[in-house]
PDB file of C-alpha atoms in Angstrom:
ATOM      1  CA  UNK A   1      23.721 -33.394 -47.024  1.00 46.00           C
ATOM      2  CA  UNK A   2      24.089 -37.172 -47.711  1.00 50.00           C
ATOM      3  CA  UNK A   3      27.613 -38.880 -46.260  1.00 80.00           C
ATOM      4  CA  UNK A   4      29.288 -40.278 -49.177  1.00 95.00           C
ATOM      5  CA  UNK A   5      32.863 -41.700 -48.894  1.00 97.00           C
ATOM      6  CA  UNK A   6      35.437 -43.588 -51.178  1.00 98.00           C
ATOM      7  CA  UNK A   7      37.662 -46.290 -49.759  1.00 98.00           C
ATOM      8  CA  UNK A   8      40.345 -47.053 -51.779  1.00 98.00           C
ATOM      9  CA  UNK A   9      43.853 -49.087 -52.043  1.00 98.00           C
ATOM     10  CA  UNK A  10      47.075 -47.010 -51.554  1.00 97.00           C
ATOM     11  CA  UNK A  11      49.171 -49.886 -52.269  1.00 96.00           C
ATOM     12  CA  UNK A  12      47.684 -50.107 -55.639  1.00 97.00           C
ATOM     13  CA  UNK A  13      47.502 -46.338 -56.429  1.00 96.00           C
ATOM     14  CA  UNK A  14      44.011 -46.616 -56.493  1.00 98.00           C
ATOM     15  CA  UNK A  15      43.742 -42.848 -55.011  1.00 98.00           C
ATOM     16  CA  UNK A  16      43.365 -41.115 -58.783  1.00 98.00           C
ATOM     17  CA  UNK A  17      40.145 -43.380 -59.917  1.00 97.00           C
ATOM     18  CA  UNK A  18      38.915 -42.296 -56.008  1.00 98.00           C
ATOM     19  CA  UNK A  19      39.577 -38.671 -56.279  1.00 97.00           C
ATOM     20  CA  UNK A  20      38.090 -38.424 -60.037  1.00 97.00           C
ATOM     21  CA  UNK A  21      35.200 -40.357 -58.894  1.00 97.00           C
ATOM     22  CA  UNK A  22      34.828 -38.041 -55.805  1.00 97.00           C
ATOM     23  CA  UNK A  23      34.566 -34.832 -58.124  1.00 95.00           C
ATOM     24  CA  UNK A  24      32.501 -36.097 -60.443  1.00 95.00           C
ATOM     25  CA  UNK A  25      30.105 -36.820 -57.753  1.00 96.00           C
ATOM     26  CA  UNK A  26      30.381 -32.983 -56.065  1.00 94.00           C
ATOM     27  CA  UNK A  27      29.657 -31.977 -59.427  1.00 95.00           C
ATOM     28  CA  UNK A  28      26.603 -33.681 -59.886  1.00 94.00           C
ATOM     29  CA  UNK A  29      25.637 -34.150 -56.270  1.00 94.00           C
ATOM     30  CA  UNK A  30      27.120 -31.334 -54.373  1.00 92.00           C
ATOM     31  CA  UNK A  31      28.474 -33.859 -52.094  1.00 88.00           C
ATOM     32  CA  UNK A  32      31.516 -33.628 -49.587  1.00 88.00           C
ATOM     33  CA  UNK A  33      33.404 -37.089 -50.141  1.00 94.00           C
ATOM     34  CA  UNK A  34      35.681 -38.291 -47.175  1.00 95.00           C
ATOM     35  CA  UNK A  35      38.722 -40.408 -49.160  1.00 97.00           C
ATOM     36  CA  UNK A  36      40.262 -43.180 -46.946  1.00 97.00           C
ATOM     37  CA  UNK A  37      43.425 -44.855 -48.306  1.00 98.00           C
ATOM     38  CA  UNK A  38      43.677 -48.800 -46.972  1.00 98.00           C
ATOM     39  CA  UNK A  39      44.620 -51.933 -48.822  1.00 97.00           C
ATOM     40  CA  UNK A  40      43.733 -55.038 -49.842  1.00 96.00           C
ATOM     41  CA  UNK A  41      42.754 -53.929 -53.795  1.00 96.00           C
ATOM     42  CA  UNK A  42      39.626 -52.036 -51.955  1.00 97.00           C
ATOM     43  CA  UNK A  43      37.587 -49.275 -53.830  1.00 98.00           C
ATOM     44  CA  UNK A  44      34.558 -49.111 -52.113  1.00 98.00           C
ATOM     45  CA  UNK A  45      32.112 -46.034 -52.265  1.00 98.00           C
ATOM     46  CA  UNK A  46      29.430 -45.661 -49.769  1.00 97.00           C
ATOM     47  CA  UNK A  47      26.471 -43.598 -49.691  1.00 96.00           C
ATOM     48  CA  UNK A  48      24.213 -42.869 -46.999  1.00 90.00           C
ATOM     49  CA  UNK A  49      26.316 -45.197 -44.043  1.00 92.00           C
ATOM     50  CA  UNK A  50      25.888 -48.316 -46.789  1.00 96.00           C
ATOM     51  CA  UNK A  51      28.320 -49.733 -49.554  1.00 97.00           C
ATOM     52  CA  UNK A  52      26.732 -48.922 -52.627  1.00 98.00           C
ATOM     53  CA  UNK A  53      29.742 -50.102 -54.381  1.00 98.00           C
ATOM     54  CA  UNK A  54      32.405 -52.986 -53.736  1.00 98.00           C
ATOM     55  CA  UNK A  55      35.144 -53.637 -56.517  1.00 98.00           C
ATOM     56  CA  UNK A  56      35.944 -56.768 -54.615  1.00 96.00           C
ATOM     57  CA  UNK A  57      32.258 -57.705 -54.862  1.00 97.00           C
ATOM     58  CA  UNK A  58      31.366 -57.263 -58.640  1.00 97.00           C
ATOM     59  CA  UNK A  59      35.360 -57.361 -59.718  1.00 97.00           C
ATOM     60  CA  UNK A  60      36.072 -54.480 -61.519  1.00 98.00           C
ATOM     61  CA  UNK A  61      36.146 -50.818 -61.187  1.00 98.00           C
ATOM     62  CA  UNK A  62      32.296 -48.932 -61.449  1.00 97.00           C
ATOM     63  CA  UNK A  63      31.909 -47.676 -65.259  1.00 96.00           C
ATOM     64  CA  UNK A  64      31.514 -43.784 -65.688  1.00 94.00           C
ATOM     65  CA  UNK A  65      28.288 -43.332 -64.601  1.00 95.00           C
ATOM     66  CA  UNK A  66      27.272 -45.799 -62.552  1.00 97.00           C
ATOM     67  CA  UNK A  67      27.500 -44.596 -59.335  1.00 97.00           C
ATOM     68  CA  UNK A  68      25.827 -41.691 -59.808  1.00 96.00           C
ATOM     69  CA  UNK A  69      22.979 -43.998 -61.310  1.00 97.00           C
ATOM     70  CA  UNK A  70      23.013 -46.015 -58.314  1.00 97.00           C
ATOM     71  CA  UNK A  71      22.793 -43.197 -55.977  1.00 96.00           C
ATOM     72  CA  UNK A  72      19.840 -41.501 -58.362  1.00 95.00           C
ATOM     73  CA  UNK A  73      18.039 -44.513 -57.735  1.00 95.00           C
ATOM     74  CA  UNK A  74      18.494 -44.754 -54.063  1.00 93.00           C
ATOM     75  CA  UNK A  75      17.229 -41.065 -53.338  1.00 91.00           C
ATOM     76  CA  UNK A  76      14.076 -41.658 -55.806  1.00 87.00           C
TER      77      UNK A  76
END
């Protein structure tokens, strides 16, 4: 099974978006998804040991859907 985690800002209460994000992805995935609180404004989700994902990088939050997109496309 692929290693898929969620890093996500405590200080910001960030931890809802990563645990809603993290079912939605068992769901559809049947994945496992390690949560790690930090800080910094961080919600970064990474598949397969790379970020797939970077809030700080594109500036927002990933819309619903999009991550499972981008992970669709990597296993294709």
């Amino acid at each position: 099974m692929a290693n898929c985690k969620i890093t996500y800002c405590g200080s910001w209460n960030y931890r809802p978006r990563a645990a809603s994000l993290a079912e939605d992805l068992k769901k559809e995935f049947g994945f496992d998804i390690e949560l790690v609180q930090s800080s910094g404004g961080i919600f970064d989700v990474e598949y397969g040991g790379k970020i797939i994902f970077s809030k700080k990088e594109v500036g927002r939050f990933p819309d619903l859907g999009e991550v499972p997109k981008i992970i669709k496309k990597i296993q294709d």
